[in-house]
Short mmCIF file of C-alpha atoms and ligand atoms in Angstrom, two decimals:
data_model
loop_
_atom_site.label_atom_id
_atom_site.label_comp_id
_atom_site.label_asym_id
_atom_site.label_seq_id
_atom_site.Cartn_x
_atom_site.Cartn_y
_atom_site.Cartn_z
CA MET Y 278 0.00 0.00 0.00
CA MET Y 279 0.96 3.65 -0.46
CA ARG Y 280 0.38 6.46 1.98
CA SER Y 281 0.57 10.23 1.86
CA THR Y 282 3.48 12.13 3.45
CA ARG Y 283 0.94 14.48 5.04
CA GLY Y 284 -1.88 12.19 6.12
CA SER Y 285 -2.87 8.67 7.04
CA GLU Y 286 -5.05 7.59 4.10
CA ARG Y 287 -3.81 4.44 2.40
CA VAL Y 288 -4.27 3.66 -1.30
CA GLN Y 289 -3.13 1.06 -3.79
CA PRO Y 290 -0.19 2.02 -6.03
CA SER Y 291 -2.53 2.24 -9.05
CA GLN Y 292 -4.66 4.83 -7.23
CA ALA Y 293 -1.58 6.80 -6.24
CA ILE Y 294 -0.46 6.87 -9.88
CA LEU Y 295 -3.88 7.90 -11.12
CA ARG Y 296 -4.13 10.74 -8.61
CA GLY Y 297 -0.56 12.06 -8.73
CA LEU Y 298 -0.81 14.24 -5.65
CA ALA Y 299 -2.65 13.08 -2.50
CA PRO Y 300 -5.82 15.06 -1.69
CA ASP Y 301 -4.13 16.41 1.48
CA GLY Y 302 -1.37 17.94 -0.66
CA GLY Y 303 1.20 15.30 0.28
CA LEU Y 304 3.14 12.90 -1.93
CA TYR Y 305 2.51 9.17 -2.04
CA VAL Y 306 5.22 6.94 -0.59
CA PRO Y 307 5.39 3.14 -0.11
CA GLU Y 308 4.24 2.17 3.34
CA THR Y 309 6.77 -0.64 3.46
CA PHE Y 310 9.57 -1.48 1.06
CA PRO Y 311 10.02 -4.79 -0.70
CA GLU Y 312 13.22 -6.62 0.21
CA PHE Y 313 15.45 -8.01 -2.48
CA PRO Y 314 17.88 -10.61 -1.13
CA MET Y 315 21.36 -10.69 -2.64
CA GLU Y 316 20.59 -13.85 -4.67
CA THR Y 317 17.78 -12.04 -6.43
CA ILE Y 318 19.99 -9.04 -7.19
CA THR Y 319 22.80 -11.28 -8.43
CA ALA Y 320 20.35 -13.13 -10.67
CA LEU Y 321 19.55 -9.83 -12.44
CA ALA Y 322 23.06 -9.90 -13.90
CA ASP Y 323 22.09 -12.46 -16.53
CA MET Y 324 18.85 -10.74 -17.51
CA PRO Y 325 18.11 -8.11 -20.15
CA TYR Y 326 16.82 -4.72 -18.94
CA GLU Y 327 13.15 -5.56 -19.49
CA SER Y 328 13.36 -8.62 -17.23
CA ARG Y 329 15.26 -6.66 -14.59
CA ALA Y 330 12.49 -4.05 -14.69
CA LEU Y 331 9.83 -6.72 -14.28
CA GLN Y 332 11.55 -8.15 -11.19
CA ILE Y 333 11.76 -4.75 -9.49
CA LEU Y 334 8.46 -3.19 -10.58
CA SER Y 335 6.30 -6.18 -9.72
CA ARG Y 336 7.42 -5.89 -6.09
CA PHE Y 337 6.83 -2.13 -5.88
CA LEU Y 338 3.49 -2.32 -7.73
CA PRO Y 339 1.75 -5.35 -6.22
CA ASP Y 340 -1.70 -4.47 -7.58
CA PHE Y 341 -0.44 -4.87 -11.15
CA THR Y 342 -0.18 -8.39 -12.60
CA GLU Y 343 3.09 -9.68 -14.04
CA GLU Y 344 1.40 -9.96 -17.42
CA GLU Y 345 0.32 -6.32 -17.33
CA LEU Y 346 3.73 -5.09 -16.26
CA LYS Y 347 5.52 -7.23 -18.81
CA GLU Y 348 3.51 -5.72 -21.64
CA ALA Y 349 3.92 -2.18 -20.28
CA ILE Y 350 7.67 -2.60 -19.91
CA HIS Y 351 7.97 -3.95 -23.42
CA GLY Y 352 5.91 -1.05 -24.74
CA ALA Y 353 8.21 1.41 -22.99
CA TYR Y 354 11.65 -0.06 -23.64
CA GLY Y 355 11.07 -2.44 -26.55
CA THR Y 356 11.52 0.29 -29.16
CA GLY Y 357 12.71 3.89 -29.23
CA PHE Y 358 16.05 3.38 -27.43
CA ASP Y 359 19.24 3.51 -29.47
CA ASP Y 360 21.07 1.03 -27.23
CA ALA Y 361 19.73 -2.48 -26.60
CA ARG Y 362 21.07 -2.35 -23.04
CA ILE Y 363 18.66 0.59 -22.39
CA ALA Y 364 20.77 1.95 -19.47
CA PRO Y 365 24.38 0.98 -20.31
CA LEU Y 366 27.14 1.27 -17.72
CA VAL Y 367 30.42 2.66 -19.11
CA LYS Y 368 33.76 2.41 -17.31
CA LEU Y 369 35.61 5.73 -17.05
CA ASP Y 370 38.55 4.70 -14.86
CA ASP Y 371 39.43 2.02 -12.30
CA ALA Y 372 36.84 3.08 -9.76
CA THR Y 373 34.36 5.21 -11.73
CA TYR Y 374 31.51 4.34 -14.07
CA ALA Y 375 28.87 6.33 -15.95
CA LEU Y 376 25.29 5.03 -15.98
CA GLU Y 377 23.94 6.41 -19.27
CA LEU Y 378 20.24 7.17 -19.01
CA TRP Y 379 19.90 9.11 -22.26
CA HIS Y 380 19.44 6.49 -24.95
CA GLY Y 381 15.69 7.11 -25.20
CA PRO Y 382 13.85 9.17 -27.83
CA THR Y 383 14.51 12.63 -26.33
CA LEU Y 384 18.12 12.02 -25.22
CA ALA Y 385 17.61 12.77 -21.51
CA PHE Y 386 16.89 10.61 -18.48
CA LYS Y 387 13.25 11.78 -18.28
CA ASP Y 388 12.54 9.17 -20.98
CA MET Y 389 13.33 6.34 -18.54
CA ALA Y 390 10.17 7.21 -16.61
CA LEU Y 391 8.03 8.97 -19.20
CA GLN Y 392 8.21 6.08 -21.66
CA LEU Y 393 6.62 3.83 -19.03
CA LEU Y 394 4.27 6.22 -17.22
CA PRO Y 395 1.55 6.27 -19.91
CA TYR Y 396 1.18 2.50 -19.68
CA LEU Y 397 1.09 2.61 -15.88
CA LEU Y 398 -1.54 5.36 -16.04
CA MET Y 399 -3.73 3.44 -18.49
CA LEU Y 400 -3.56 0.30 -16.35
CA SER Y 401 -4.30 2.36 -13.24
CA ALA Y 402 -7.34 3.89 -14.94
CA LYS Y 403 -8.62 0.44 -15.88
CA LYS Y 404 -8.11 -0.95 -12.37
CA ASN Y 405 -9.96 1.96 -10.81
CA GLY Y 406 -12.89 1.97 -13.23
CA GLU Y 407 -11.85 5.25 -14.87
CA LYS Y 408 -13.27 5.13 -18.40
CA ARG Y 409 -12.66 8.71 -19.48
CA GLU Y 410 -9.76 9.72 -21.70
CA ILE Y 411 -6.73 10.69 -19.56
CA PHE Y 412 -5.74 14.20 -20.55
CA ILE Y 413 -2.19 15.07 -19.46
CA LEU Y 414 -1.30 18.75 -19.10
CA VAL Y 415 2.34 19.79 -18.89
CA ALA Y 416 4.07 23.15 -18.50
CA THR Y 417 7.68 22.83 -19.56
CA SER Y 418 10.87 24.83 -19.56
CA GLY Y 419 12.19 22.52 -22.28
CA ASP Y 420 13.00 18.86 -21.60
CA THR Y 421 10.01 17.41 -19.78
CA GLY Y 422 7.57 18.60 -22.46
CA LYS Y 423 9.17 16.66 -25.26
CA ALA Y 424 9.68 13.56 -23.10
CA ALA Y 425 5.98 13.61 -22.14
CA LEU Y 426 4.88 14.10 -25.76
CA GLU Y 427 7.01 11.16 -26.88
CA GLY Y 428 5.79 9.01 -24.02
CA PHE Y 429 2.09 9.61 -24.66
CA LEU Y 430 2.37 9.69 -28.47
CA ASP Y 431 -0.53 7.61 -29.85
CA VAL Y 432 -1.05 5.73 -26.57
CA PRO Y 433 -4.76 4.80 -26.78
CA GLY Y 434 -7.00 6.43 -24.20
CA THR Y 435 -4.61 9.31 -23.55
CA ARG Y 436 -4.03 12.83 -24.81
CA CYS Y 437 -1.15 15.16 -23.97
CA ALA Y 438 -0.94 18.95 -24.18
CA VAL Y 439 2.25 20.88 -23.52
CA PHE Y 440 2.55 24.61 -22.86
CA TYR Y 441 5.95 26.23 -23.32
CA PRO Y 442 7.08 29.86 -22.93
CA GLN Y 443 7.25 31.33 -26.44
CA ASP Y 444 10.70 32.86 -26.02
CA GLY Y 445 11.91 30.77 -23.09
CA VAL Y 446 13.21 27.58 -24.74
CA SER Y 447 16.15 26.90 -27.03
CA ARG Y 448 15.59 26.55 -30.78
CA ALA Y 449 16.34 22.85 -30.61
CA GLN Y 450 13.94 22.34 -27.71
CA ARG Y 451 11.17 24.22 -29.53
CA LEU Y 452 11.69 22.26 -32.73
CA GLN Y 453 11.71 18.99 -30.81
CA MET Y 454 8.25 19.81 -29.47
CA VAL Y 455 6.51 21.48 -32.42
CA THR Y 456 7.52 18.73 -34.86
CA THR Y 457 5.86 16.01 -32.73
CA GLY Y 458 3.52 13.81 -34.77
CA GLY Y 459 0.68 11.64 -33.50
CA ARG Y 460 -3.07 12.11 -33.19
CA ASN Y 461 -3.19 12.85 -29.47
CA THR Y 462 -0.50 15.49 -28.95
CA HIS Y 463 -0.87 19.26 -28.62
CA VAL Y 464 1.78 21.93 -28.23
CA ILE Y 465 0.94 25.54 -27.45
CA ALA Y 466 3.30 28.50 -27.05
CA VAL Y 467 2.44 30.95 -24.29
CA ARG Y 468 3.18 34.66 -24.58
CA GLY Y 469 5.02 34.79 -21.25
CA ASN Y 470 7.77 33.05 -19.29
CA PHE Y 471 7.90 29.59 -17.72
CA ASP Y 472 6.25 30.77 -14.50
CA ASP Y 473 3.31 32.11 -16.54
CA ALA Y 474 2.91 28.77 -18.30
CA GLN Y 475 3.26 26.87 -15.02
CA SER Y 476 0.74 28.98 -13.10
CA GLY Y 477 -1.66 28.83 -16.06
CA VAL Y 478 -1.56 25.03 -15.97
CA LYS Y 479 -2.06 25.04 -12.20
CA GLN Y 480 -5.09 27.29 -12.65
CA ILE Y 481 -6.57 24.92 -15.22
CA PHE Y 482 -6.08 22.02 -12.80
CA GLY Y 483 -7.89 23.97 -10.10
CA SER Y 484 -10.82 25.07 -12.29
CA ASN Y 485 -14.10 23.25 -11.66
CA GLU Y 486 -15.54 24.82 -14.78
CA PHE Y 487 -12.78 23.40 -16.95
CA ALA Y 488 -13.12 20.00 -15.25
CA SER Y 489 -16.82 19.87 -16.05
CA VAL Y 490 -16.24 20.83 -19.70
CA MET Y 491 -13.70 18.03 -19.89
CA ASN Y 492 -16.05 15.62 -18.14
CA GLU Y 493 -18.78 16.39 -20.71
CA GLN Y 494 -16.26 15.54 -23.40
CA GLY Y 495 -15.40 12.27 -21.62
CA ARG Y 496 -12.01 13.45 -20.42
CA VAL Y 497 -10.24 13.71 -17.07
CA LEU Y 498 -7.11 15.73 -16.35
CA SER Y 499 -3.95 14.18 -14.99
CA SER Y 500 -0.31 15.11 -14.45
CA ALA Y 501 3.00 13.71 -15.67
CA ASN Y 502 4.93 15.78 -13.15
CA SER Y 503 7.76 14.15 -11.19
CA ILE Y 504 5.77 14.12 -7.96
CA ASN Y 505 3.74 11.22 -9.43
CA PHE Y 506 4.89 7.89 -7.98
CA GLY Y 507 4.52 6.49 -11.49
CA ARG Y 508 7.50 8.60 -12.51
CA LEU Y 509 9.59 7.65 -9.51
CA VAL Y 510 9.18 3.88 -9.63
CA PRO Y 511 10.68 3.26 -13.12
CA GLN Y 512 13.80 5.08 -11.92
CA ILE Y 513 14.43 2.57 -9.12
CA VAL Y 514 15.07 -0.10 -11.74
CA TYR Y 515 18.22 1.36 -13.25
CA TYR Y 516 20.07 1.49 -9.94
CA PHE Y 517 19.58 -2.28 -9.58
CA SER Y 518 20.50 -2.65 -13.23
CA ALA Y 519 23.80 -0.76 -12.79
CA TYR Y 520 24.68 -2.91 -9.79
CA ALA Y 521 23.85 -6.07 -11.72
CA ASP Y 522 26.14 -4.93 -14.54
CA LEU Y 523 28.99 -4.37 -12.09
CA ILE Y 524 28.57 -7.94 -10.85
CA LYS Y 525 28.26 -9.30 -14.37
CA THR Y 526 31.56 -7.77 -15.50
CA GLY Y 527 33.35 -8.84 -12.30
CA GLN Y 528 33.94 -5.26 -11.12
CA ILE Y 529 32.41 -5.99 -7.72
CA GLN Y 530 31.58 -9.00 -5.55
CA PRO Y 531 27.89 -9.54 -4.72
CA GLY Y 532 27.10 -7.59 -1.57
CA GLU Y 533 29.89 -5.03 -2.03
CA GLU Y 534 28.75 -1.45 -1.44
CA VAL Y 535 28.69 1.03 -4.34
CA ASN Y 536 28.32 4.84 -4.27
CA PHE Y 537 26.03 6.73 -6.64
CA CYS Y 538 26.65 10.36 -7.53
CA VAL Y 539 23.52 11.99 -8.97
CA PRO Y 540 23.10 15.42 -10.65
CA THR Y 541 20.08 16.69 -8.78
CA GLY Y 542 17.28 19.20 -9.38
CA ASN Y 543 13.87 18.09 -8.18
CA PHE Y 544 15.39 15.26 -6.09
CA GLY Y 545 13.49 12.56 -8.01
CA ASP Y 546 16.43 10.70 -9.50
CA ILE Y 547 18.51 10.47 -6.31
CA LEU Y 548 15.46 9.57 -4.23
CA ALA Y 549 14.91 6.57 -6.51
CA ALA Y 550 18.46 5.48 -5.61
CA ASP Y 551 17.55 5.78 -1.94
CA TYR Y 552 14.44 3.64 -2.51
CA ALA Y 553 16.63 1.03 -4.21
CA ARG Y 554 18.91 1.11 -1.14
CA ARG Y 555 15.95 0.65 1.18
CA ALA Y 556 14.86 -2.33 -0.87
CA GLY Y 557 18.20 -4.01 -0.29
CA LEU Y 558 20.63 -2.66 -2.87
CA PRO Y 559 24.12 -2.41 -1.26
CA VAL Y 560 24.61 1.36 -1.49
CA GLY Y 561 27.44 3.12 0.34
CA ARG Y 562 26.92 6.82 -0.15
CA LEU Y 563 24.42 8.77 -2.20
CA ILE Y 564 26.24 11.87 -3.36
CA CYS Y 565 23.89 14.72 -4.18
CA ALA Y 566 25.44 17.01 -6.80
CA SER Y 567 24.14 20.56 -7.39
CA ASN Y 568 25.09 23.33 -9.78
CA THR Y 569 25.37 26.96 -8.63
CA ASN Y 570 21.79 26.71 -7.35
CA LYS Y 571 23.14 24.79 -4.35
CA VAL Y 572 20.21 24.85 -1.95
CA LEU Y 573 20.45 21.07 -1.50
CA THR Y 574 24.19 21.15 -0.76
CA ASP Y 575 23.58 23.68 1.98
CA PHE Y 576 20.68 21.62 3.31
CA ILE Y 577 22.63 18.38 3.52
CA GLU Y 578 25.56 20.18 5.18
CA THR Y 579 23.57 22.20 7.73
CA GLY Y 580 20.02 20.87 7.99
CA VAL Y 581 18.66 24.27 6.96
CA TYR Y 582 16.61 24.50 3.76
CA ASP Y 583 16.52 28.18 2.89
CA ILE Y 584 15.25 29.77 -0.32
CA SER Y 585 14.70 33.24 1.12
CA ASN Y 586 17.13 35.77 -0.37
CA ARG Y 587 18.68 33.09 -2.53
CA PRO Y 588 19.37 34.28 -6.07
CA PHE Y 589 18.20 32.05 -8.92
CA TYR Y 590 21.04 31.40 -11.36
CA LYS Y 591 20.47 30.41 -14.99
CA THR Y 592 23.25 27.92 -15.73
CA VAL Y 593 24.41 25.73 -18.63
CA ALA Y 594 22.88 22.80 -16.72
CA PRO Y 595 19.33 24.23 -16.84
CA SER Y 596 17.48 21.07 -15.79
CA MET Y 597 19.06 21.51 -12.35
CA ASP Y 598 18.14 25.19 -12.04
CA ILE Y 599 15.60 24.54 -9.30
CA LEU Y 600 15.20 25.98 -5.82
CA ILE Y 601 12.18 24.04 -4.58
CA SER Y 602 13.00 20.35 -4.92
CA SER Y 603 9.53 18.87 -4.63
CA ASN Y 604 10.56 15.25 -4.11
CA LEU Y 605 12.63 16.16 -1.06
CA GLU Y 606 9.36 15.96 0.88
CA ARG Y 607 9.49 12.18 0.53
CA LEU Y 608 12.92 12.07 2.18
CA ILE Y 609 11.84 14.51 4.90
CA PHE Y 610 8.95 12.18 5.71
CA THR Y 611 11.41 9.32 6.21
CA LEU Y 612 13.77 11.44 8.31
CA THR Y 613 10.90 12.37 10.65
CA GLY Y 614 10.33 8.66 11.28
CA ASN Y 615 7.24 8.68 8.99
CA ASP Y 616 5.50 11.52 10.84
CA PRO Y 617 2.88 13.18 8.60
CA LEU Y 618 2.19 16.05 11.01
CA CYS Y 619 5.83 16.99 11.33
CA THR Y 620 6.32 16.71 7.55
CA ALA Y 621 3.27 18.89 6.82
CA ASP Y 622 4.52 21.43 9.34
CA LEU Y 623 7.96 21.71 7.71
CA MET Y 624 6.39 22.07 4.27
CA ARG Y 625 4.10 24.79 5.59
CA GLN Y 626 7.13 26.63 6.94
CA LEU Y 627 8.75 26.40 3.54
CA SER Y 628 5.81 28.03 1.80
CA SER Y 629 5.23 30.72 4.41
CA GLU Y 630 8.75 31.53 5.63
CA LYS Y 631 10.73 30.20 2.66
CA ARG Y 632 12.87 28.25 5.10
CA TYR Y 633 12.88 25.35 7.54
CA GLN Y 634 15.38 23.54 9.73
CA ILE Y 635 15.40 19.86 10.64
CA ASP Y 636 16.44 18.74 14.13
CA GLY Y 637 19.75 17.13 15.07
CA GLU Y 638 18.46 13.56 14.95
CA MET Y 639 17.03 14.07 11.45
CA LEU Y 640 20.28 15.65 10.28
CA ARG Y 641 22.25 12.70 11.63
CA ARG Y 642 20.04 10.27 9.70
CA LEU Y 643 20.39 12.39 6.55
CA GLN Y 644 24.16 12.57 6.70
CA ALA Y 645 24.47 8.85 7.44
CA VAL Y 646 23.43 8.19 3.83
CA TYR Y 647 23.89 11.39 1.85
CA ALA Y 648 27.03 13.28 0.94
CA CYS Y 649 26.91 16.39 -1.23
CA GLY Y 650 28.73 19.05 -3.20
CA TYR Y 651 28.27 21.57 -5.98
CA ALA Y 652 30.05 22.62 -9.15
CA ASP Y 653 29.91 26.10 -10.67
CA GLU Y 654 30.10 26.83 -14.42
CA LYS Y 655 33.88 26.83 -14.57
CA ALA Y 656 34.20 23.62 -12.54
CA LEU Y 657 31.74 21.78 -14.77
CA GLU Y 658 33.30 23.00 -18.01
CA ASP Y 659 36.77 22.01 -16.73
CA GLU Y 660 35.36 18.61 -15.83
CA ILE Y 661 33.96 18.03 -19.34
CA SER Y 662 37.39 18.89 -20.72
CA ARG Y 663 39.23 16.69 -18.26
CA ARG Y 664 37.00 13.63 -18.77
CA TRP Y 665 37.33 14.07 -22.52
CA HIS Y 666 41.09 14.47 -22.57
CA GLU Y 667 41.95 11.99 -19.78
CA ASN Y 668 39.28 9.31 -20.21
CA ASN Y 669 38.17 9.90 -23.80
CA TYR Y 670 34.61 10.24 -22.50
CA LEU Y 671 32.31 13.02 -23.63
CA MET Y 672 29.72 14.08 -21.06
CA ASP Y 673 26.94 16.66 -20.97
CA THR Y 674 26.82 19.62 -18.59
CA HIS Y 675 24.57 17.94 -15.99
CA THR Y 676 26.64 14.77 -15.85
CA ALA Y 677 29.73 16.96 -15.53
CA VAL Y 678 28.33 18.53 -12.37
CA ALA Y 679 28.12 15.06 -10.82
CA SER Y 680 31.55 14.08 -12.10
CA ALA Y 681 33.18 17.22 -10.66
CA VAL Y 682 31.42 16.78 -7.32
CA LEU Y 683 32.48 13.13 -7.15
CA ARG Y 684 36.10 14.05 -7.86
CA LYS Y 685 36.13 16.44 -4.90
CA TYR Y 686 34.31 13.93 -2.70
CA VAL Y 687 36.94 11.25 -3.36
CA GLU Y 688 39.78 13.70 -2.71
CA ARG Y 689 38.16 14.76 0.55
CA THR Y 690 37.19 11.35 1.91
CA GLY Y 691 39.52 8.82 0.30
CA ASP Y 692 36.47 6.58 -0.15
CA THR Y 693 37.68 3.47 -1.98
CA ARG Y 694 34.31 2.05 -3.00
CA LYS Y 695 33.31 1.92 -6.67
CA HIS Y 696 31.45 5.02 -7.84
CA VAL Y 697 28.66 5.30 -10.38
CA ILE Y 698 28.03 8.73 -11.92
CA VAL Y 699 24.46 8.99 -13.13
CA SER Y 700 24.67 10.42 -16.66
CA THR Y 701 21.41 12.21 -17.39
CA ALA Y 702 21.64 13.69 -20.89
CA SER Y 703 23.40 13.22 -24.19
CA PRO Y 704 26.21 15.75 -24.73
CA TYR Y 705 24.47 16.65 -28.01
CA LYS Y 706 21.52 18.04 -26.11
CA PHE Y 707 23.76 20.81 -24.80
CA GLY Y 708 26.08 21.09 -27.80
CA PRO Y 709 27.33 24.69 -27.49
CA ALA Y 710 28.42 24.41 -23.83
CA VAL Y 711 30.03 21.01 -24.37
CA LEU Y 712 31.84 22.22 -27.49
CA ARG Y 713 33.17 25.28 -25.67
CA SER Y 714 34.33 23.09 -22.78
CA ILE Y 715 36.52 20.91 -24.98
CA GLY Y 716 38.27 23.99 -26.33
CA ALA Y 717 36.41 25.30 -29.41
CA LEU Y 718 36.77 29.07 -29.65
CA ASP Y 719 34.11 29.88 -32.27
CA VAL Y 720 31.01 28.63 -30.45
CA ASP Y 721 29.36 32.06 -30.36
CA THR Y 722 29.31 32.27 -34.16
CA MET Y 723 27.29 29.04 -34.53
CA ASP Y 724 23.75 27.91 -33.76
CA ASP Y 725 22.95 24.76 -31.74
CA PHE Y 726 22.90 22.54 -34.82
CA GLU Y 727 26.20 23.78 -36.22
CA CYS Y 728 27.75 23.22 -32.80
CA CYS Y 729 26.58 19.60 -32.83
CA VAL Y 730 28.05 19.00 -36.28
CA LYS Y 731 31.35 20.43 -35.14
CA LEU Y 732 31.23 18.48 -31.86
CA SER Y 733 30.91 15.28 -33.84
CA ALA Y 734 33.73 16.24 -36.21
CA LEU Y 735 36.09 17.19 -33.37
CA THR Y 736 35.42 14.21 -31.10
CA GLY Y 737 34.55 11.45 -33.55
CA THR Y 738 31.41 10.71 -31.51
CA ARG Y 739 28.17 10.11 -33.33
CA GLU Y 740 25.60 12.88 -33.56
CA PRO Y 741 22.20 11.35 -32.69
CA ASP Y 742 19.75 11.22 -35.60
CA VAL Y 743 17.03 12.98 -33.62
CA ILE Y 744 19.24 16.08 -33.44
CA LYS Y 745 20.56 15.78 -36.98
CA ASN Y 746 17.10 15.42 -38.53
CA LEU Y 747 15.38 18.09 -36.47
CA PRO Y 748 15.81 21.13 -38.76
CA GLY Y 749 14.24 19.23 -41.69
CA LEU Y 750 11.05 18.07 -39.93
CA PRO Y 751 7.70 19.72 -40.68
CA VAL Y 752 6.26 21.98 -37.97
CA ARG Y 753 2.94 20.50 -36.83
CA HIS Y 754 2.01 22.78 -33.96
CA ASP Y 755 1.90 26.56 -34.33
CA MET Y 756 -0.71 27.74 -31.84
CA VAL Y 757 0.23 30.70 -29.66
CA CYS Y 758 -1.90 32.05 -26.83
CA ASP Y 759 -1.90 34.79 -24.21
CA ARG Y 760 -1.03 33.67 -20.72
CA ASP Y 761 -4.54 34.39 -19.43
CA LYS Y 762 -6.21 32.51 -22.30
CA MET Y 763 -4.69 29.06 -21.91
CA SER Y 764 -7.88 27.16 -21.09
CA GLU Y 765 -9.73 28.85 -23.96
CA ALA Y 766 -6.88 27.89 -26.28
CA LEU Y 767 -7.13 24.27 -25.15
CA ILE Y 768 -10.87 24.09 -25.70
CA GLU Y 769 -10.49 25.68 -29.13
CA MET Y 770 -7.78 23.21 -30.02
CA LEU Y 771 -9.80 20.19 -28.92
CA LYS Y 772 -12.52 21.21 -31.41
CA THR Y 773 -10.14 21.00 -34.34
CA ARG Y 774 -8.26 17.82 -33.54
C1 PLP N 848 15.56 16.53 -14.82
C2 PLP N 848 17.06 16.45 -15.00
C3 PLP N 848 17.95 16.39 -13.91
C4 PLP N 848 17.49 16.49 -12.46
O1 PLP N 848 16.79 15.34 -12.06
P1 PLP N 848 15.84 15.41 -10.76
O2 PLP N 848 15.13 14.12 -10.71
O3 PLP N 848 14.93 16.58 -11.00
O4 PLP N 848 16.73 15.63 -9.57
C5 PLP N 848 19.32 16.28 -14.17
N1 PLP N 848 19.77 16.25 -15.43
C6 PLP N 848 18.96 16.30 -16.51
C7 PLP N 848 19.54 16.27 -17.87
C8 PLP N 848 17.58 16.40 -16.33
O5 PLP N 848 16.77 16.48 -17.42
#
C-alpha cells in the first residue's frame, strides 16, 4: 500500500499513480519497502533490462499483474532506445563508471520514466474503473515537455498537451516539441515566461468549470509531473541494473557497497536510488550534486533548507536550475520517522517563511546516507574537458556537475568504494556548452545545430539522428496564446483535432 506524506489515508499504487498528488497535498510513498535478497539481485546480472524491470516493478506495484507489467515494460523499452542495453554502464577509470540514461527518444533521463508512465496510467485507470480519456497537461521549460509528448504519443486512451514559454526555450527544444507527430498530442506556445505557463496550468487544474467541460467531453485531467509515484518507480530499476552490470563484469563482488553520484534538481532521481537502497541494494553513499543553485548542498551540510534571499542562477545545466525540490518531501517524511504532522509542518514553513530547519536527529540520519557538493560553471566545463582528454569520454553539462562533485568527494574522503556517476543527458543536447568546454573558440558564431556538427567532427562521436534530422522536420504545432487565455486555447484546439 501507499500512503501520503501528510496524512494517514492508504491507497493502492494504481490509485496513487492515477491521482498524482494526494488530496491532502502530500506525496505518495510506499508504506513498506520490498526486500530483495542478494541472490535475487545477483540473478539480475544475466537478464536483459526488461526482465530486470519486471523483477523490481512487480514488487513495488503489487496491484499490477506480471502480465500487465511485462507488456507495459515492453511497450516502454522495446523500441525507441538507441542502445539495446537501455541503461548501459560505461567504465571511465578504475573506480568510476557512468550510468547512461539518455538512450531514449529525447536524449535525456526523463525518458526512462516517461516512456513507461503512460502504460502505468492506463492500467491504473482500468483498475480503478476510470473510463474517461486521460488528458495530461504539462508546462515545460524545455525537456520534460518533449519527453511527455514522446511518451504519450498515440497511446490509446490518452491525450497530452504541452505549454511552453514562447521565447523561453532553445531553438532545438522548440523544434523537438513542435515537430511532434501523432493524433493525441498538442503543443501551445504561451506569450510569457515559464512561470506564466506553469501557473496557467495550475489554474486549469484547479478550475471546476474546466473540469466539467472536460467531463462532458469524456475526459479527465492528470499530471506527468515528477511528484507522481509512477514517474519515480521506473527510476528505481536502473540502480539495480547498474549494480547487476557491475557484478556481471566482475567489477564488484555480490554484496559489495557502491556509491552513486547523482546530478540533482527536483530530487526525483537520487530519491529513486535511496528507494533502491531501502529495498536491499548495497549502497554506500548517495552523493547529491548541485550546480550553482546549491540549496540542497547547503541543506545536507547544515540541515537548513533556505530559499529566502537566494538568487536564482540560470546555468548551462538548466534542468538543475531549481530551488524548490519537490521530491525532497518524501525524504523529509522518512527522516521524521514517517511523521505526517511533522512533515506537513515543515512544508508549511517552507511556503510561508521560505525556510525550515530539521532537528539534530534528522540531520544525523540524513548525513548517514547522503554526501553532497556543488560545481559552478567553470568547474563543470573544466570537468567536461578533463574527462574528454583523460578518459576519452564526452559528457553533458549535468553529468559533468556530478563528475566534478564526485572528484572532490573522493579527494576529501579517500572513499575506496566503486562510484557510479548517473549520466542524465546526451552531450548533443547541450552542444554549445560542451563544445566550448573541450576547447572550441568559435562557439558564439554558430547555432545549436552547427555546434553539434562540429562536436561530432572534433570528437569522432556520433551525432544522434534525432538532433541531426530536427531542422528538416515539418512543424505540426503553431498555436500561440496569451497567458490568461490558456484554457480557452485548449478548448479551441480540442474542437479542431
Ligand atoms: C531533470 C534532469 C535532472 C534532475 O533530475 P531530478 O530528478 O529533478 O533531480 C538532471 N539532469 C537532466 C539532464 C535532467 O533532465
